[in-house]
PDB file of C-alpha atoms in Angstrom:
ATOM      1  CA  UNK A   1      -5.664  74.059 -41.872  1.00 49.00           C
ATOM      2  CA  UNK A   2      -2.540  72.229 -40.739  1.00 53.00           C
ATOM      3  CA  UNK A   3      -2.380  70.426 -44.106  1.00 51.00           C
ATOM      4  CA  UNK A   4      -2.754  73.688 -46.016  1.00 43.00           C
ATOM      5  CA  UNK A   5      -0.073  75.379 -43.921  1.00 46.00           C
ATOM      6  CA  UNK A   6       2.338  72.508 -44.507  1.00 49.00           C
ATOM      7  CA  UNK A   7       1.749  72.538 -48.254  1.00 45.00           C
ATOM      8  CA  UNK A   8       1.862  76.314 -48.733  1.00 46.00           C
ATOM      9  CA  UNK A   9       4.342  77.280 -46.001  1.00 48.00           C
ATOM     10  CA  UNK A  10       1.970  80.072 -44.972  1.00 47.00           C
ATOM     11  CA  UNK A  11      -0.205  80.583 -41.910  1.00 47.00           C
ATOM     12  CA  UNK A  12      -3.882  79.922 -42.634  1.00 43.00           C
ATOM     13  CA  UNK A  13      -6.249  82.125 -40.629  1.00 49.00           C
ATOM     14  CA  UNK A  14      -9.972  82.643 -40.617  1.00 49.00           C
ATOM     15  CA  UNK A  15     -12.552  80.395 -42.309  1.00 49.00           C
ATOM     16  CA  UNK A  16     -11.316  78.044 -45.028  1.00 49.00           C
ATOM     17  CA  UNK A  17     -12.536  79.299 -48.406  1.00 49.00           C
ATOM     18  CA  UNK A  18     -13.096  77.243 -51.560  1.00 45.00           C
ATOM     19  CA  UNK A  19      -9.926  78.740 -53.039  1.00 47.00           C
ATOM     20  CA  UNK A  20      -7.916  77.456 -50.101  1.00 48.00           C
ATOM     21  CA  UNK A  21      -9.597  74.077 -50.380  1.00 45.00           C
ATOM     22  CA  UNK A  22      -8.174  73.789 -53.885  1.00 46.00           C
ATOM     23  CA  UNK A  23      -4.760  73.376 -52.267  1.00 47.00           C
ATOM     24  CA  UNK A  24      -5.865  69.966 -51.050  1.00 46.00           C
ATOM     25  CA  UNK A  25      -5.254  66.964 -53.272  1.00 46.00           C
ATOM     26  CA  UNK A  26      -7.702  66.467 -56.147  1.00 51.00           C
ATOM     27  CA  UNK A  27      -8.973  63.282 -54.529  1.00 53.00           C
ATOM     28  CA  UNK A  28      -9.764  64.908 -51.174  1.00 50.00           C
ATOM     29  CA  UNK A  29     -11.430  67.930 -52.773  1.00 49.00           C
ATOM     30  CA  UNK A  30     -13.491  65.705 -55.073  1.00 55.00           C
ATOM     31  CA  UNK A  31     -14.628  63.674 -52.075  1.00 53.00           C
ATOM     32  CA  UNK A  32     -15.607  66.871 -50.267  1.00 49.00           C
ATOM     33  CA  UNK A  33     -17.715  68.005 -53.247  1.00 50.00           C
ATOM     34  CA  UNK A  34     -19.404  64.625 -53.551  1.00 51.00           C
ATOM     35  CA  UNK A  35     -20.239  64.530 -49.844  1.00 50.00           C
ATOM     36  CA  UNK A  36     -21.485  68.114 -49.930  1.00 51.00           C
ATOM     37  CA  UNK A  37     -23.494  68.163 -53.148  1.00 49.00           C
ATOM     38  CA  UNK A  38     -24.904  64.650 -53.488  1.00 48.00           C
ATOM     39  CA  UNK A  39     -27.839  65.171 -51.057  1.00 48.00           C
ATOM     40  CA  UNK A  40     -28.727  68.425 -52.854  1.00 45.00           C
ATOM     41  CA  UNK A  41     -28.599  66.837 -56.298  1.00 45.00           C
ATOM     42  CA  UNK A  42     -30.704  63.863 -55.225  1.00 43.00           C
ATOM     43  CA  UNK A  43     -33.361  66.149 -53.783  1.00 46.00           C
ATOM     44  CA  UNK A  44     -34.232  67.315 -57.333  1.00 49.00           C
ATOM     45  CA  UNK A  45     -34.720  63.802 -58.696  1.00 48.00           C
ATOM     46  CA  UNK A  46     -38.242  62.363 -58.781  1.00 53.00           C
ATOM     47  CA  UNK A  47     -38.639  59.074 -56.919  1.00 51.00           C
ATOM     48  CA  UNK A  48     -38.050  56.115 -59.234  1.00 43.00           C
ATOM     49  CA  UNK A  49     -41.086  53.885 -59.827  1.00 47.00           C
ATOM     50  CA  UNK A  50     -40.849  50.597 -57.974  1.00 40.00           C
ATOM     51  CA  UNK A  51     -40.994  48.606 -61.223  1.00 37.00           C
ATOM     52  CA  UNK A  52     -37.767  50.207 -62.488  1.00 37.00           C
ATOM     53  CA  UNK A  53     -35.935  49.044 -59.367  1.00 37.00           C
ATOM     54  CA  UNK A  54     -36.922  45.403 -59.793  1.00 41.00           C
ATOM     55  CA  UNK A  55     -33.967  43.279 -60.944  1.00 41.00           C
ATOM     56  CA  UNK A  56     -34.654  41.618 -64.292  1.00 46.00           C
ATOM     57  CA  UNK A  57     -33.449  38.244 -62.948  1.00 54.00           C
ATOM     58  CA  UNK A  58     -35.682  38.326 -59.855  1.00 55.00           C
ATOM     59  CA  UNK A  59     -37.240  34.965 -59.010  1.00 72.00           C
ATOM     60  CA  UNK A  60     -40.951  34.924 -58.393  1.00 70.00           C
ATOM     61  CA  UNK A  61     -40.240  33.593 -54.889  1.00 79.00           C
ATOM     62  CA  UNK A  62     -37.836  36.405 -53.978  1.00 90.00           C
ATOM     63  CA  UNK A  63     -39.066  39.426 -52.053  1.00 92.00           C
ATOM     64  CA  UNK A  64     -38.141  42.884 -53.278  1.00 93.00           C
ATOM     65  CA  UNK A  65     -37.065  45.333 -50.570  1.00 93.00           C
ATOM     66  CA  UNK A  66     -35.546  48.834 -50.678  1.00 95.00           C
ATOM     67  CA  UNK A  67     -32.104  48.491 -52.221  1.00 93.00           C
ATOM     68  CA  UNK A  68     -32.481  44.933 -53.485  1.00 93.00           C
ATOM     69  CA  UNK A  69     -34.082  41.619 -52.642  1.00 93.00           C
ATOM     70  CA  UNK A  70     -33.865  38.620 -50.352  1.00 94.00           C
ATOM     71  CA  UNK A  71     -31.874  36.158 -52.427  1.00 94.00           C
ATOM     72  CA  UNK A  72     -33.192  32.614 -52.699  1.00 94.00           C
ATOM     73  CA  UNK A  73     -29.872  31.028 -51.769  1.00 94.00           C
ATOM     74  CA  UNK A  74     -31.104  27.458 -52.074  1.00 94.00           C
ATOM     75  CA  UNK A  75     -32.228  28.095 -55.644  1.00 94.00           C
ATOM     76  CA  UNK A  76     -28.917  29.773 -56.499  1.00 94.00           C
ATOM     77  CA  UNK A  77     -26.890  26.893 -55.071  1.00 95.00           C
ATOM     78  CA  UNK A  78     -29.096  24.346 -56.848  1.00 94.00           C
ATOM     79  CA  UNK A  79     -28.016  25.886 -60.168  1.00 93.00           C
ATOM     80  CA  UNK A  80     -24.321  25.295 -59.463  1.00 94.00           C
ATOM     81  CA  UNK A  81     -22.392  23.800 -62.385  1.00 95.00           C
ATOM     82  CA  UNK A  82     -19.125  23.577 -60.425  1.00 97.00           C
ATOM     83  CA  UNK A  83     -17.549  20.120 -60.389  1.00 97.00           C
ATOM     84  CA  UNK A  84     -17.975  19.798 -56.603  1.00 98.00           C
ATOM     85  CA  UNK A  85     -21.469  20.158 -55.127  1.00 97.00           C
ATOM     86  CA  UNK A  86     -22.040  22.674 -52.300  1.00 97.00           C
ATOM     87  CA  UNK A  87     -22.433  20.069 -49.498  1.00 98.00           C
ATOM     88  CA  UNK A  88     -19.150  18.423 -50.519  1.00 98.00           C
ATOM     89  CA  UNK A  89     -17.417  21.825 -50.612  1.00 98.00           C
ATOM     90  CA  UNK A  90     -18.520  22.517 -47.046  1.00 98.00           C
ATOM     91  CA  UNK A  91     -17.011  19.196 -45.953  1.00 98.00           C
ATOM     92  CA  UNK A  92     -13.760  20.069 -47.751  1.00 98.00           C
ATOM     93  CA  UNK A  93     -13.716  23.390 -45.887  1.00 98.00           C
ATOM     94  CA  UNK A  94     -14.205  21.687 -42.521  1.00 98.00           C
ATOM     95  CA  UNK A  95     -11.478  19.165 -43.295  1.00 98.00           C
ATOM     96  CA  UNK A  96      -9.125  22.030 -44.224  1.00 98.00           C
ATOM     97  CA  UNK A  97      -9.839  23.703 -40.879  1.00 98.00           C
ATOM     98  CA  UNK A  98      -9.112  20.419 -39.092  1.00 97.00           C
ATOM     99  CA  UNK A  99      -5.701  20.490 -40.804  1.00 97.00           C
ATOM    100  CA  UNK A 100      -4.859  24.035 -39.728  1.00 95.00           C
ATOM    101  CA  UNK A 101      -5.849  25.602 -43.049  1.00 97.00           C
ATOM    102  CA  UNK A 102      -3.155  23.571 -44.763  1.00 96.00           C
ATOM    103  CA  UNK A 103      -0.305  24.193 -42.320  1.00 94.00           C
ATOM    104  CA  UNK A 104      -0.597  20.680 -40.844  1.00 94.00           C
ATOM    105  CA  UNK A 105      -1.086  19.108 -44.284  1.00 97.00           C
ATOM    106  CA  UNK A 106       0.057  21.276 -47.228  1.00 97.00           C
ATOM    107  CA  UNK A 107      -1.126  18.613 -49.677  1.00 97.00           C
ATOM    108  CA  UNK A 108      -4.637  20.098 -49.503  1.00 98.00           C
ATOM    109  CA  UNK A 109      -3.243  23.337 -50.987  1.00 98.00           C
ATOM    110  CA  UNK A 110      -2.900  23.802 -54.736  1.00 98.00           C
ATOM    111  CA  UNK A 111       0.566  24.608 -56.054  1.00 98.00           C
ATOM    112  CA  UNK A 112      -0.738  27.941 -57.375  1.00 98.00           C
ATOM    113  CA  UNK A 113      -2.315  28.874 -54.023  1.00 98.00           C
ATOM    114  CA  UNK A 114      -2.659  32.557 -53.141  1.00 98.00           C
ATOM    115  CA  UNK A 115      -3.156  33.764 -49.571  1.00 98.00           C
ATOM    116  CA  UNK A 116      -4.545  37.268 -49.163  1.00 97.00           C
ATOM    117  CA  UNK A 117      -5.391  39.086 -45.918  1.00 96.00           C
ATOM    118  CA  UNK A 118      -6.509  42.740 -45.650  1.00 96.00           C
ATOM    119  CA  UNK A 119      -2.940  44.111 -45.729  1.00 93.00           C
ATOM    120  CA  UNK A 120      -0.787  40.990 -46.229  1.00 94.00           C
ATOM    121  CA  UNK A 121      -0.369  39.160 -49.514  1.00 93.00           C
ATOM    122  CA  UNK A 122      -0.930  37.776 -51.918  1.00 96.00           C
ATOM    123  CA  UNK A 123       1.495  35.067 -50.769  1.00 97.00           C
ATOM    124  CA  UNK A 124       2.287  31.840 -52.588  1.00 98.00           C
ATOM    125  CA  UNK A 125       1.982  28.389 -51.052  1.00 98.00           C
ATOM    126  CA  UNK A 126       5.535  28.128 -49.699  1.00 97.00           C
ATOM    127  CA  UNK A 127       5.524  31.651 -48.235  1.00 97.00           C
ATOM    128  CA  UNK A 128       2.121  31.088 -46.624  1.00 97.00           C
ATOM    129  CA  UNK A 129       3.015  27.828 -44.892  1.00 96.00           C
ATOM    130  CA  UNK A 130       6.381  29.193 -43.734  1.00 94.00           C
ATOM    131  CA  UNK A 131       4.830  32.391 -42.328  1.00 91.00           C
ATOM    132  CA  UNK A 132       2.220  30.553 -40.259  1.00 89.00           C
ATOM    133  CA  UNK A 133       4.747  28.087 -38.895  1.00 88.00           C
ATOM    134  CA  UNK A 134       7.092  30.916 -37.900  1.00 87.00           C
ATOM    135  CA  UNK A 135       4.386  32.792 -35.963  1.00 82.00           C
ATOM    136  CA  UNK A 136       3.108  29.611 -34.251  1.00 87.00           C
ATOM    137  CA  UNK A 137       0.185  31.364 -32.571  1.00 95.00           C
ATOM    138  CA  UNK A 138      -1.062  28.088 -31.076  1.00 95.00           C
ATOM    139  CA  UNK A 139       2.122  27.809 -28.992  1.00 95.00           C
ATOM    140  CA  UNK A 140       1.488  31.300 -27.593  1.00 96.00           C
ATOM    141  CA  UNK A 141      -2.284  30.772 -27.218  1.00 98.00           C
ATOM    142  CA  UNK A 142      -2.772  27.022 -26.608  1.00 97.00           C
ATOM    143  CA  UNK A 143      -6.422  27.492 -25.572  1.00 98.00           C
ATOM    144  CA  UNK A 144      -7.274  29.413 -28.769  1.00 98.00           C
ATOM    145  CA  UNK A 145     -10.875  28.830 -29.803  1.00 98.00           C
ATOM    146  CA  UNK A 146     -11.870  30.388 -33.118  1.00 98.00           C
ATOM    147  CA  UNK A 147     -15.475  29.229 -32.673  1.00 98.00           C
ATOM    148  CA  UNK A 148     -15.891  28.532 -36.397  1.00 98.00           C
ATOM    149  CA  UNK A 149     -19.419  29.136 -37.621  1.00 98.00           C
ATOM    150  CA  UNK A 150     -21.535  30.325 -40.548  1.00 98.00           C
ATOM    151  CA  UNK A 151     -19.804  27.938 -42.976  1.00 98.00           C
ATOM    152  CA  UNK A 152     -21.523  28.227 -46.356  1.00 98.00           C
ATOM    153  CA  UNK A 153     -20.931  28.199 -50.101  1.00 98.00           C
ATOM    154  CA  UNK A 154     -21.018  31.586 -51.814  1.00 97.00           C
ATOM    155  CA  UNK A 155     -24.195  31.664 -53.984  1.00 96.00           C
ATOM    156  CA  UNK A 156     -22.353  33.854 -56.528  1.00 96.00           C
ATOM    157  CA  UNK A 157     -18.888  32.238 -56.497  1.00 97.00           C
ATOM    158  CA  UNK A 158     -19.891  28.613 -56.324  1.00 97.00           C
ATOM    159  CA  UNK A 159     -16.328  27.381 -55.804  1.00 98.00           C
ATOM    160  CA  UNK A 160     -15.808  29.472 -52.638  1.00 98.00           C
ATOM    161  CA  UNK A 161     -16.738  28.565 -49.063  1.00 98.00           C
ATOM    162  CA  UNK A 162     -17.055  31.324 -46.474  1.00 98.00           C
ATOM    163  CA  UNK A 163     -16.489  30.743 -42.753  1.00 98.00           C
ATOM    164  CA  UNK A 164     -16.633  33.091 -39.781  1.00 98.00           C
ATOM    165  CA  UNK A 165     -14.777  33.247 -36.473  1.00 98.00           C
ATOM    166  CA  UNK A 166     -15.226  34.849 -33.024  1.00 98.00           C
ATOM    167  CA  UNK A 167     -11.859  33.910 -31.514  1.00 98.00           C
ATOM    168  CA  UNK A 168     -11.034  33.904 -27.815  1.00 98.00           C
ATOM    169  CA  UNK A 169      -7.591  33.019 -26.439  1.00 98.00           C
ATOM    170  CA  UNK A 170      -5.262  33.418 -23.446  1.00 98.00           C
ATOM    171  CA  UNK A 171      -1.610  34.382 -23.833  1.00 98.00           C
ATOM    172  CA  UNK A 172       0.094  31.620 -21.841  1.00 98.00           C
ATOM    173  CA  UNK A 173       3.055  30.835 -24.094  1.00 97.00           C
ATOM    174  CA  UNK A 174       5.991  32.807 -25.578  1.00 95.00           C
ATOM    175  CA  UNK A 175       5.252  35.034 -28.563  1.00 94.00           C
ATOM    176  CA  UNK A 176       7.926  36.474 -30.856  1.00 89.00           C
ATOM    177  CA  UNK A 177      10.581  35.710 -28.244  1.00 90.00           C
ATOM    178  CA  UNK A 178       8.760  37.392 -25.352  1.00 94.00           C
ATOM    179  CA  UNK A 179       7.241  35.692 -22.260  1.00 96.00           C
ATOM    180  CA  UNK A 180       3.486  35.173 -21.829  1.00 97.00           C
ATOM    181  CA  UNK A 181       1.397  38.004 -20.406  1.00 97.00           C
ATOM    182  CA  UNK A 182      -1.646  36.043 -19.276  1.00 98.00           C
ATOM    183  CA  UNK A 183      -3.899  38.462 -21.184  1.00 98.00           C
ATOM    184  CA  UNK A 184      -7.260  37.066 -22.267  1.00 98.00           C
ATOM    185  CA  UNK A 185      -8.166  38.147 -25.791  1.00 98.00           C
ATOM    186  CA  UNK A 186     -11.458  38.411 -27.594  1.00 98.00           C
ATOM    187  CA  UNK A 187     -11.014  39.177 -31.281  1.00 98.00           C
ATOM    188  CA  UNK A 188     -13.688  40.918 -33.374  1.00 98.00           C
ATOM    189  CA  UNK A 189     -15.898  38.866 -35.695  1.00 98.00           C
ATOM    190  CA  UNK A 190     -14.046  38.006 -38.889  1.00 98.00           C
ATOM    191  CA  UNK A 191     -14.992  36.475 -42.209  1.00 98.00           C
ATOM    192  CA  UNK A 192     -12.678  34.186 -44.131  1.00 98.00           C
ATOM    193  CA  UNK A 193     -12.840  31.919 -47.168  1.00 98.00           C
ATOM    194  CA  UNK A 194     -11.381  29.004 -49.113  1.00 98.00           C
ATOM    195  CA  UNK A 195     -11.657  28.901 -52.905  1.00 98.00           C
ATOM    196  CA  UNK A 196     -11.340  25.422 -54.423  1.00 98.00           C
ATOM    197  CA  UNK A 197     -10.345  24.078 -57.831  1.00 98.00           C
ATOM    198  CA  UNK A 198     -12.133  21.188 -59.518  1.00 98.00           C
ATOM    199  CA  UNK A 199      -9.716  18.734 -57.875  1.00 98.00           C
ATOM    200  CA  UNK A 200     -10.768  19.870 -54.404  1.00 98.00           C
ATOM    201  CA  UNK A 201      -7.497  21.696 -53.686  1.00 98.00           C
ATOM    202  CA  UNK A 202      -7.511  25.182 -52.145  1.00 98.00           C
ATOM    203  CA  UNK A 203      -6.400  27.833 -54.636  1.00 98.00           C
ATOM    204  CA  UNK A 204      -7.141  30.933 -52.543  1.00 98.00           C
ATOM    205  CA  UNK A 205      -7.323  31.709 -48.834  1.00 98.00           C
ATOM    206  CA  UNK A 206      -8.696  34.973 -47.478  1.00 98.00           C
ATOM    207  CA  UNK A 207      -8.626  35.599 -43.719  1.00 97.00           C
ATOM    208  CA  UNK A 208      -8.842  38.338 -41.122  1.00 96.00           C
ATOM    209  CA  UNK A 209     -11.524  40.556 -42.672  1.00 98.00           C
ATOM    210  CA  UNK A 210     -13.103  42.237 -39.631  1.00 98.00           C
ATOM    211  CA  UNK A 211     -16.873  42.708 -39.630  1.00 98.00           C
ATOM    212  CA  UNK A 212     -17.089  44.988 -36.593  1.00 98.00           C
ATOM    213  CA  UNK A 213     -13.940  46.805 -35.429  1.00 97.00           C
ATOM    214  CA  UNK A 214     -15.743  48.019 -32.278  1.00 97.00           C
ATOM    215  CA  UNK A 215     -16.025  44.484 -30.930  1.00 98.00           C
ATOM    216  CA  UNK A 216     -13.453  42.657 -28.798  1.00 98.00           C
ATOM    217  CA  UNK A 217     -10.308  43.942 -27.081  1.00 98.00           C
ATOM    218  CA  UNK A 218      -7.699  43.899 -29.871  1.00 98.00           C
ATOM    219  CA  UNK A 219      -8.205  47.429 -31.144  1.00 97.00           C
ATOM    220  CA  UNK A 220     -10.487  46.260 -33.927  1.00 97.00           C
ATOM    221  CA  UNK A 221      -7.647  44.269 -35.490  1.00 97.00           C
ATOM    222  CA  UNK A 222      -8.114  40.747 -36.817  1.00 97.00           C
ATOM    223  CA  UNK A 223      -5.804  37.950 -37.888  1.00 95.00           C
ATOM    224  CA  UNK A 224      -2.321  37.689 -36.387  1.00 95.00           C
ATOM    225  CA  UNK A 225      -2.146  41.478 -35.982  1.00 96.00           C
ATOM    226  CA  UNK A 226      -5.005  41.292 -33.473  1.00 97.00           C
ATOM    227  CA  UNK A 227      -3.062  38.865 -31.278  1.00 97.00           C
ATOM    228  CA  UNK A 228       0.125  40.938 -31.440  1.00 96.00           C
ATOM    229  CA  UNK A 229      -1.644  44.187 -30.549  1.00 97.00           C
ATOM    230  CA  UNK A 230      -3.856  42.599 -27.905  1.00 97.00           C
ATOM    231  CA  UNK A 231      -0.906  41.432 -25.799  1.00 97.00           C
ATOM    232  CA  UNK A 232       1.046  44.669 -26.223  1.00 96.00           C
ATOM    233  CA  UNK A 233       3.450  43.438 -28.921  1.00 95.00           C
ATOM    234  CA  UNK A 234       2.249  45.212 -32.090  1.00 94.00           C
ATOM    235  CA  UNK A 235       4.565  45.216 -35.078  1.00 91.00           C
ATOM    236  CA  UNK A 236       6.102  48.694 -35.652  1.00 92.00           C
ATOM    237  CA  UNK A 237       3.917  49.493 -38.660  1.00 93.00           C
ATOM    238  CA  UNK A 238       0.678  51.513 -38.972  1.00 93.00           C
ATOM    239  CA  UNK A 239      -1.199  48.440 -40.247  1.00 93.00           C
ATOM    240  CA  UNK A 240      -0.657  46.764 -36.862  1.00 93.00           C
ATOM    241  CA  UNK A 241      -2.337  49.632 -35.005  1.00 95.00           C
ATOM    242  CA  UNK A 242      -6.041  50.441 -34.484  1.00 96.00           C
ATOM    243  CA  UNK A 243      -7.674  52.460 -37.250  1.00 94.00           C
ATOM    244  CA  UNK A 244      -7.075  56.200 -37.029  1.00 92.00           C
ATOM    245  CA  UNK A 245      -8.548  58.868 -39.307  1.00 91.00           C
ATOM    246  CA  UNK A 246      -6.104  60.790 -41.485  1.00 92.00           C
ATOM    247  CA  UNK A 247      -5.797  64.539 -40.950  1.00 92.00           C
ATOM    248  CA  UNK A 248      -7.483  65.231 -44.284  1.00 92.00           C
ATOM    249  CA  UNK A 249     -10.390  62.948 -43.453  1.00 92.00           C
ATOM    250  CA  UNK A 250     -10.774  64.798 -40.132  1.00 91.00           C
ATOM    251  CA  UNK A 251     -10.751  68.091 -42.032  1.00 91.00           C
ATOM    252  CA  UNK A 252     -13.535  66.927 -44.326  1.00 90.00           C
ATOM    253  CA  UNK A 253     -15.562  65.875 -41.296  1.00 89.00           C
ATOM    254  CA  UNK A 254     -15.058  69.304 -39.720  1.00 90.00           C
ATOM    255  CA  UNK A 255     -16.190  71.026 -42.905  1.00 88.00           C
ATOM    256  CA  UNK A 256     -19.331  68.891 -42.939  1.00 84.00           C
ATOM    257  CA  UNK A 257     -20.146  69.942 -39.373  1.00 87.00           C
ATOM    258  CA  UNK A 258     -19.598  73.617 -40.203  1.00 85.00           C
ATOM    259  CA  UNK A 259     -22.100  73.340 -43.057  1.00 81.00           C
ATOM    260  CA  UNK A 260     -24.940  72.286 -40.763  1.00 77.00           C
TER     261      UNK A 260
END
């Protein structure tokens, strides 16, 4: 109602009718219709036979389950035609992590490197190295422990290695010019990756993609933003704040509840 009043300049009273809903943006109204009508439309469809759901490229050893199958990852990796075999890629990934993801030794980064986080990037090689050196999170959190785990080659992108983190750290050093707070942080689980070229150089870095925003004590934020927010020094931008539903999303949720 607040959105409609702001857009029309008129007071909206009583239940919201479909005609008033049309004042919302096309995208929001379309989403409302999809959310409202999809269950009804699906109820008229006959159940699809199991055979029609079976992927045509399903291996005999792979088990079919509702919505897909359990991929035979070993078989997929064995078919890799990439110049560097999966075990060697994993070792390259570990060596890159030993070198601070290229900050300690930029020679492991390709000249055409792209760094891309959820809301930052893409950044080129020079920008990436400069940004990480400027933040210097290890000086602010000298006991940082990312607890790297789940390091594996992507069975679909055979030149990419995924790695996960469950970071813990204590703020005992200065951060962005402010003194340490002593706050102990636990960041949410995050997934990250290195993509390699045939020479073994990193051509793409993705970091900070949170798997569960309800975990940890940094407001569900990952990457550097999680550290800033966790110690009470968030950057003055919405992206450095915990997720908050937009007013229009809240309105759609309210309409869904009224329908029940």
